[in-house]
Tab-separated table of C-alpha atoms in Angstrom:
chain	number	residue	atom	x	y	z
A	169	UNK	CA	-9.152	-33.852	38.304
A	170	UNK	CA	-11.757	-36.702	38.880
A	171	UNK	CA	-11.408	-39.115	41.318
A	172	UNK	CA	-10.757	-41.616	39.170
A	173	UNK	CA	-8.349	-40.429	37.769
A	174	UNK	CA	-6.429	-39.336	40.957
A	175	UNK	CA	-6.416	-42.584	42.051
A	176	UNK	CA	-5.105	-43.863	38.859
A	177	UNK	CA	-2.072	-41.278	39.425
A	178	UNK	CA	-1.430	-42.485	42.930
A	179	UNK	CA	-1.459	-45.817	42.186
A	180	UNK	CA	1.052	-44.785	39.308
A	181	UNK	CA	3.269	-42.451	41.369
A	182	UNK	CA	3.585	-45.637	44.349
A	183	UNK	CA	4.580	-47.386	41.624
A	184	UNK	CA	7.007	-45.513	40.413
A	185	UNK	CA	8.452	-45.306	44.160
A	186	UNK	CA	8.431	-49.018	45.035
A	187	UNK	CA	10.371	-49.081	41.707
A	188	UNK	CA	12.819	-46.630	43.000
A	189	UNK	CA	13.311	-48.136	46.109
A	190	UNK	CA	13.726	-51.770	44.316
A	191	UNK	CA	16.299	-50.202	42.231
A	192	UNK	CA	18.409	-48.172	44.913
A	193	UNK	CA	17.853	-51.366	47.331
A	194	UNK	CA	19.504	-53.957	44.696
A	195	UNK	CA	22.896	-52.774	44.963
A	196	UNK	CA	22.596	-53.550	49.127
A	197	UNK	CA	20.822	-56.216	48.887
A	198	UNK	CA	23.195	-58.139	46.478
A	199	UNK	CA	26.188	-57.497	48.215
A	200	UNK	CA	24.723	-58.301	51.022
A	201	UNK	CA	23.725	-61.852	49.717
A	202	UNK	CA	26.956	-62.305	48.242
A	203	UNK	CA	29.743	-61.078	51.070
A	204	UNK	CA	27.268	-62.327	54.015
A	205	UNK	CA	24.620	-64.864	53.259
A	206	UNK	CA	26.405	-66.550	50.893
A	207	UNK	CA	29.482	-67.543	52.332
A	208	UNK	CA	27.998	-68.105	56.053
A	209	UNK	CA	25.786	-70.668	53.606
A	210	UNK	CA	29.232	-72.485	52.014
A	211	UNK	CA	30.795	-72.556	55.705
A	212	UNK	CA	27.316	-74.213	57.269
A	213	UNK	CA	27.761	-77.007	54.694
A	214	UNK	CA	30.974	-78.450	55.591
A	215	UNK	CA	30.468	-78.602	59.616
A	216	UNK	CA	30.142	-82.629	59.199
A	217	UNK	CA	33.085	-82.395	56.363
A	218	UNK	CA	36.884	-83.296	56.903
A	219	UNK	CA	37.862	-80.553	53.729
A	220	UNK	CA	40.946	-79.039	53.389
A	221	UNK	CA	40.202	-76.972	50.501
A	222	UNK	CA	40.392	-79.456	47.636
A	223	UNK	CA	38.866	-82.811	48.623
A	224	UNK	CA	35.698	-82.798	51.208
A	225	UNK	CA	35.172	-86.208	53.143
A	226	UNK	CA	31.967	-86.423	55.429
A	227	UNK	CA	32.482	-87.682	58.884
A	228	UNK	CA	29.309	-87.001	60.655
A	229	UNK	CA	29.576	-86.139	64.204
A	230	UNK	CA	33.198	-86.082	64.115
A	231	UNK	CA	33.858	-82.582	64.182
A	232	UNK	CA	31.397	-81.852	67.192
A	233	UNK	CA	33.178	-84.525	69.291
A	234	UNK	CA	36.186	-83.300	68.663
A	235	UNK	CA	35.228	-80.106	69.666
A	236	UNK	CA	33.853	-81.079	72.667
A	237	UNK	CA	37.206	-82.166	73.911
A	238	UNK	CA	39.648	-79.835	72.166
A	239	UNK	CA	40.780	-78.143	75.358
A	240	UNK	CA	42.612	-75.237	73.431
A	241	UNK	CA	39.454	-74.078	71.482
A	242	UNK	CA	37.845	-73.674	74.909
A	243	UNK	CA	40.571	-71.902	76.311
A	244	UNK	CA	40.443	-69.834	73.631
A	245	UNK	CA	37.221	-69.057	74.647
A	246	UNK	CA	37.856	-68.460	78.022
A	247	UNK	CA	41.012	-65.883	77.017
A	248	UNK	CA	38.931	-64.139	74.769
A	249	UNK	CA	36.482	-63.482	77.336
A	250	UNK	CA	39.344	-61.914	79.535
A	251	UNK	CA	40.666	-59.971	76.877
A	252	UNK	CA	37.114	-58.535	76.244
A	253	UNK	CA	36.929	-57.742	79.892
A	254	UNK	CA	40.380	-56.129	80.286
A	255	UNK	CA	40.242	-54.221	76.971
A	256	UNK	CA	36.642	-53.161	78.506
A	257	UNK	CA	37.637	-52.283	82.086
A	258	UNK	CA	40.415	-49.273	80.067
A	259	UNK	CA	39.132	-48.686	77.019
A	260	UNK	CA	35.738	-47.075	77.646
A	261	UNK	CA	36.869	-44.788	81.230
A	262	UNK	CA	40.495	-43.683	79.138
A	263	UNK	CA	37.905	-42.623	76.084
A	264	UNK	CA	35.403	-40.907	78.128
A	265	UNK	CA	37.909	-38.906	80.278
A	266	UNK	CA	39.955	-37.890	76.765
A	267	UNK	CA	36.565	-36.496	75.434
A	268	UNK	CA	35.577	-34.789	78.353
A	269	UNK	CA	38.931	-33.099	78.404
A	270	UNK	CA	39.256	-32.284	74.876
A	271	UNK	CA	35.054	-31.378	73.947
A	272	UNK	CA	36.573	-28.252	76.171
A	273	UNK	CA	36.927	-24.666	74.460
A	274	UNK	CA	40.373	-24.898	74.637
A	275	UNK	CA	42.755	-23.894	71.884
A	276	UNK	CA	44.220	-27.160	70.316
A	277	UNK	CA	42.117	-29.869	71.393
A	278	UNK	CA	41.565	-30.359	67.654
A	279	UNK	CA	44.934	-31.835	67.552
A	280	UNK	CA	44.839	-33.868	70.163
A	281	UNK	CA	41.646	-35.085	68.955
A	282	UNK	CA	43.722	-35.996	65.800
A	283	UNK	CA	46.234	-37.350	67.308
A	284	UNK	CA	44.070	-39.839	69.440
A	285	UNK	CA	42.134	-40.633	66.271
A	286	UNK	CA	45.307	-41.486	64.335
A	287	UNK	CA	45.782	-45.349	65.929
A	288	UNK	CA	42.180	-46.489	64.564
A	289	UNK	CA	43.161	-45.803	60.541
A	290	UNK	CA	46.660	-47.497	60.772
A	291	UNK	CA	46.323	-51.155	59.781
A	292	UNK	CA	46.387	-53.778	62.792
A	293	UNK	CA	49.155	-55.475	61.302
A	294	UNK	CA	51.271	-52.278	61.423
A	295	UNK	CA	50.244	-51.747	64.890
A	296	UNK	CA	51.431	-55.144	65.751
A	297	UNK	CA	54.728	-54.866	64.450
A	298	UNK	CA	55.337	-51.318	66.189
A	299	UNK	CA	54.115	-52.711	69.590
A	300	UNK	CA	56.432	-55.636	69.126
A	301	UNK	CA	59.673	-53.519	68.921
A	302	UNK	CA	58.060	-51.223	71.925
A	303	UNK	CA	57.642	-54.308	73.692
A	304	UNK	CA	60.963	-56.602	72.843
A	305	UNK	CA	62.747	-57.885	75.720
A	306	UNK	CA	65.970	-56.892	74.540
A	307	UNK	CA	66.509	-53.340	73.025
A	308	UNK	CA	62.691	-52.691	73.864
A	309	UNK	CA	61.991	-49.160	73.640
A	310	UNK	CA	59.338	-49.738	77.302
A	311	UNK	CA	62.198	-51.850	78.560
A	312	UNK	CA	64.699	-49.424	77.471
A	313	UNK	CA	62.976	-46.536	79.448
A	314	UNK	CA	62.028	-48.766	82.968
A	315	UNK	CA	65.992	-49.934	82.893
A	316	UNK	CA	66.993	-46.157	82.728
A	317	UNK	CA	64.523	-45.662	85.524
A	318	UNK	CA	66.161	-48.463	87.766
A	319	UNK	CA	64.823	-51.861	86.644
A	320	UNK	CA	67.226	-54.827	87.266
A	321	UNK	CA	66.171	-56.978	84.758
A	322	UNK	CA	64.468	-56.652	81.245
A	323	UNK	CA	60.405	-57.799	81.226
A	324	UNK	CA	59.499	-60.574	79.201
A	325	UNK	CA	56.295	-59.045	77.555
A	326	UNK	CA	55.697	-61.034	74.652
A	327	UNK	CA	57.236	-64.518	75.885
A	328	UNK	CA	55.540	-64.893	79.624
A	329	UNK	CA	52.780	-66.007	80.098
A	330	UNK	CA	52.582	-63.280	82.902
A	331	UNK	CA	52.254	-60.475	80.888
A	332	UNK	CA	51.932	-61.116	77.659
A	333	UNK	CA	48.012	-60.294	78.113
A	334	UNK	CA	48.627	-56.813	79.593
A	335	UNK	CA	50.945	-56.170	76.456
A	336	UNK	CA	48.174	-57.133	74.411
A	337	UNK	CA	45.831	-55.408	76.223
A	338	UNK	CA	47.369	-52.180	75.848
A	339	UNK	CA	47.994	-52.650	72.221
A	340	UNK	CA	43.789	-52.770	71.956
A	341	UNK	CA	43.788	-50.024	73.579
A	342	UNK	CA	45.847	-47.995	71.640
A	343	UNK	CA	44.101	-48.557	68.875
A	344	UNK	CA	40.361	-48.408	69.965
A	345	UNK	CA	40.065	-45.819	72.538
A	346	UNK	CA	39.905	-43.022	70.013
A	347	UNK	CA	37.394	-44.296	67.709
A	348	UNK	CA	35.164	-44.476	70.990
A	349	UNK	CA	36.417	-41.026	72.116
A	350	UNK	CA	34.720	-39.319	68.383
A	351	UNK	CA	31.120	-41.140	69.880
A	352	UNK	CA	31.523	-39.393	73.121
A	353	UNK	CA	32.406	-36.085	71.608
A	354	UNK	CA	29.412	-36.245	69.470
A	355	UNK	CA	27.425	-37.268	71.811
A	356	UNK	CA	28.550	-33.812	74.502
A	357	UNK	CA	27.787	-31.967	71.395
A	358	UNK	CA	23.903	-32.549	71.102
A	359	UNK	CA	23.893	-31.753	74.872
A	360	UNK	CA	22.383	-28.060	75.261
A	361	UNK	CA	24.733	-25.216	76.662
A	362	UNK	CA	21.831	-23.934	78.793
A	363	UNK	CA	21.982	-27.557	80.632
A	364	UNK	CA	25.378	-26.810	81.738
A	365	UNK	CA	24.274	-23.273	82.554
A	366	UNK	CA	21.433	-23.549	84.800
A	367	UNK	CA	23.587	-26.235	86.695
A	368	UNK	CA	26.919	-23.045	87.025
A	369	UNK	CA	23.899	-21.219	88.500
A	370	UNK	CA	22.404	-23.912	90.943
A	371	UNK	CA	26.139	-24.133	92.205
A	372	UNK	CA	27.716	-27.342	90.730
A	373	UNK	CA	31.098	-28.337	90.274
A	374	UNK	CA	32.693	-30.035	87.768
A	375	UNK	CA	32.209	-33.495	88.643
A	376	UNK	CA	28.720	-33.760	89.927
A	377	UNK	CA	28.149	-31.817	86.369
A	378	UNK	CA	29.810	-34.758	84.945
A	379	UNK	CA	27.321	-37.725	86.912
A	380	UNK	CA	24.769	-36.057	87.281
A	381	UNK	CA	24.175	-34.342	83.552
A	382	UNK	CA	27.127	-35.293	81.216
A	383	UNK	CA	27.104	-39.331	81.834
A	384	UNK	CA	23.247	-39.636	82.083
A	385	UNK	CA	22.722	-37.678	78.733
A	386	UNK	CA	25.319	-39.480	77.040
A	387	UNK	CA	23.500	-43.044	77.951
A	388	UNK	CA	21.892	-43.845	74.673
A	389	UNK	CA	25.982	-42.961	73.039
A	390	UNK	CA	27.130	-45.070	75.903
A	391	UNK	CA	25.038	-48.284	75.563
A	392	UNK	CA	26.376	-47.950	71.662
A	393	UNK	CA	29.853	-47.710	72.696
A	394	UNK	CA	29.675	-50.557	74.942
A	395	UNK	CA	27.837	-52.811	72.178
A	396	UNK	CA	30.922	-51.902	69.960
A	397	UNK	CA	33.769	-52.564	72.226
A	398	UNK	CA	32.171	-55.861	73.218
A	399	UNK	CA	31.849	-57.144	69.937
A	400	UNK	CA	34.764	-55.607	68.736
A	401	UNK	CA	36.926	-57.287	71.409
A	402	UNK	CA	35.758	-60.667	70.571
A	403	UNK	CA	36.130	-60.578	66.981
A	404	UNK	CA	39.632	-59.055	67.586
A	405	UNK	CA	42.649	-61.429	66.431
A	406	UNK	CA	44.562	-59.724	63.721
A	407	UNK	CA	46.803	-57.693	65.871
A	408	UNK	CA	47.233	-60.403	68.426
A	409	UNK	CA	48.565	-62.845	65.389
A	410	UNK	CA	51.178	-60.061	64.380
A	411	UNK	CA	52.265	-59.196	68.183
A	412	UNK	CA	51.786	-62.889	69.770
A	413	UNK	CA	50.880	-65.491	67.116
A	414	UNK	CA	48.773	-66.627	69.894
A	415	UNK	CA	51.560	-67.620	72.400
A	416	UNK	CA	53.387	-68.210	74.787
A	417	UNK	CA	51.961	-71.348	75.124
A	418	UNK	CA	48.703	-70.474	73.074
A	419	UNK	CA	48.545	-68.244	76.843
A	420	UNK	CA	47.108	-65.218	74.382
A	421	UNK	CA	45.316	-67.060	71.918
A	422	UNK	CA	41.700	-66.196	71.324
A	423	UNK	CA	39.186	-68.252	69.911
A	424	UNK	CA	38.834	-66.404	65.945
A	425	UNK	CA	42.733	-66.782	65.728
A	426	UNK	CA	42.952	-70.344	66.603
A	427	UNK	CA	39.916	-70.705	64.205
A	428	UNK	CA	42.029	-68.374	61.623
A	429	UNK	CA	44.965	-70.923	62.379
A	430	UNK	CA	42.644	-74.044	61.126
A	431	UNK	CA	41.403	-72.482	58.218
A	432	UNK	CA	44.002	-71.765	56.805
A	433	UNK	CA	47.075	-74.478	58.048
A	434	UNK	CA	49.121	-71.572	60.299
A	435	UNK	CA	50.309	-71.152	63.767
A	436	UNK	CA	49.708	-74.429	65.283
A	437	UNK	CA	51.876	-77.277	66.051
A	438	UNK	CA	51.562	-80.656	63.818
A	439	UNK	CA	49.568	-78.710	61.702
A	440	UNK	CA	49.953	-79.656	58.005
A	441	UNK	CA	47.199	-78.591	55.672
A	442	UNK	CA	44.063	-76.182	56.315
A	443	UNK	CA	40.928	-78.354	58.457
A	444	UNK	CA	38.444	-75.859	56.769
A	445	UNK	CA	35.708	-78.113	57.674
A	446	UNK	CA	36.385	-78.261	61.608
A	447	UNK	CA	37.146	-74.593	61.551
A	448	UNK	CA	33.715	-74.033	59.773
A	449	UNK	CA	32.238	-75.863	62.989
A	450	UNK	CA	34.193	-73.747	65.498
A	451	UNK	CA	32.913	-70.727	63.789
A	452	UNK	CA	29.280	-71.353	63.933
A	453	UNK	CA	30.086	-71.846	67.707
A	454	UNK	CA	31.948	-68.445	68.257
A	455	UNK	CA	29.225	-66.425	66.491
A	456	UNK	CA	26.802	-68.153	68.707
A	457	UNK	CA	28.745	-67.121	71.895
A	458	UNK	CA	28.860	-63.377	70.560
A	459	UNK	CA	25.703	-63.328	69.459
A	460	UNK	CA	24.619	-65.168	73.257
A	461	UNK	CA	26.538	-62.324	74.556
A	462	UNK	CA	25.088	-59.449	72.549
A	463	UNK	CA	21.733	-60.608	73.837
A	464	UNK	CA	22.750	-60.520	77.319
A	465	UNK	CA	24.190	-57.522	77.406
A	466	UNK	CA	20.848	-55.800	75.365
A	467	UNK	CA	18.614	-57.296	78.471
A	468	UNK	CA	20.632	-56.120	80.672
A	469	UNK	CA	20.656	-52.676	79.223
A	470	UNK	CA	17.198	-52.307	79.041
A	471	UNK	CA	16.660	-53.818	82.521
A	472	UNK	CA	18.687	-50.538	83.374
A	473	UNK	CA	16.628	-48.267	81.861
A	474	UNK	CA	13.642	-49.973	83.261
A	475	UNK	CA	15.352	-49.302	86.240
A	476	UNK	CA	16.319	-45.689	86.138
């Protein structure tokens, strides 16, 4: 074939590709524009709006001032923060000791790996209302089992402001820890045999296997993991409106359900239609603080491996 003419056909057959790829990418890219871009557009516009669905009414710099002094916004903040820190602190040790202990050859760790799996596909407004019976004052199945065990009096997990954020804490738990235990499984799978092997041989015991092969070849897994459970704790709020609504005392209310509450005219006190447009506002500021977050904790990350 001339040279010409092979050109001509290459030209032709990139063609052809980038047509391809425009036509496999559309699909993505739309829904992208429409479920994303689009509606973080229509929620930018009314930051400087009073709008309660039906009638917007600009009022400039309102919004922002009243944010700056709307003390349970920014103690929303400050309790999502410890919820992301508690739900950290148990989460991430309970999942990697359940997949070391069940990535063993040992008959039936398939179902336990089922069974820890299960919490993750049932709906966090089912999970909510099972943890509130578990955790009712009276005829609570966990107060039910400490009385038998000698308790005087029943715990007040859900109406304390004591310990309603360890009840909510373990609910988050319960329902993330084996999503992040699959990650660490798959991640001791692409570790080699022979690794393991040679360090039998050299005399090792279980746990310096564990920190000084297992835990540094599972770093790139872990640094995912960690990225997930941080964002995923501060986006949390569905199962904390079904166990808590946010009380007692807006004691477990985090900052997307008390922007949930505004948007749409629920859970709050003198509330009596939706304040879309200062809700709008608050939620430009908690994707800032996650994404502030997410930054921080990347840095920090790679510092490590700089590091090590």
């Amino acid at each position: 074939m001339p040279q010409k003419q092979l050109k001509k056909q290459i030209k032709k057959d990139d063609k052809k590709d980038k047509i391809a790829a425009i036509i496999m990418l559309s699909p993505v890219v739309f829904l992208l524009l429409i479920c994303s871009i689009y509606p973080f557009i229509w929620m930018f516009r009314y930051v400087c709006y009073d709008y309660n669905g039906f009638q917007a009414t600009f009022t400039g710099t309102r919004n922002f001032t009243r944010m700056l002094s709307d003390t349970t916004f920014w103690n929303s903040v400050g309790h999502t923060f410890e919820y992301a820190l508690y739900k950290l602190i148990f989460i991430i040790p309970l999942a990697l000791v359940c997949a070391v202990l069940l990535n063993q050859k040992i008959r039936g760790t398939s179902v336990f790996r089922a069974i820890y799996f299960m919490p993750t596909v049932i709906s966090s407004s089912i999970s909510g209302m099972i943890f509130t019976f578990i955790f009712a004052t009276q005829n609570g199945i966990l107060n039910g089992i400490l009385m038998a065990l000698g308790m005087d009096a029943p715990i007040q997990w859900l109406t304390s402001t004591d310990f309603v954020m360890s009840a909510v804490t373990v609910l988050a738990v319960w329902g993330g820890f084996g999503n992040y235990m699959l990650y660490f499984i798959t991640g001791m799978n692409v570790i080699s045999e022979d690794v393991y092997e040679a360090a039998k041989i050299d005399g090792a015991n279980g746990i310096q296997t564990f920190f000084r092969i297992t835990l540094p070849m599972l770093s790139p897994i872990l640094k995912v993991v960690l990225m997930l459970a941080i964002t995923g704790a501060f986006k949390d709020y569905e199962a904390i409106m079904v166990l808590t609504q946010g009380g007692p005392g807006n004691r477990s209310m985090v900052m997307f359900l008390y922007i949930y509450n505004l948007i749409f005219g629920s859970g709050l006190t003198n509330m009596t239609q939706p304040q879309i447009g200062y809700g709008a506002l608050l939620s430009v500021v908690a994707a800032i603080i996650v994404g502030i977050v997410t930054i921080a904790y990347q840095r920090i990350a790679k510092k490590l491996d700089d590091v090590m």
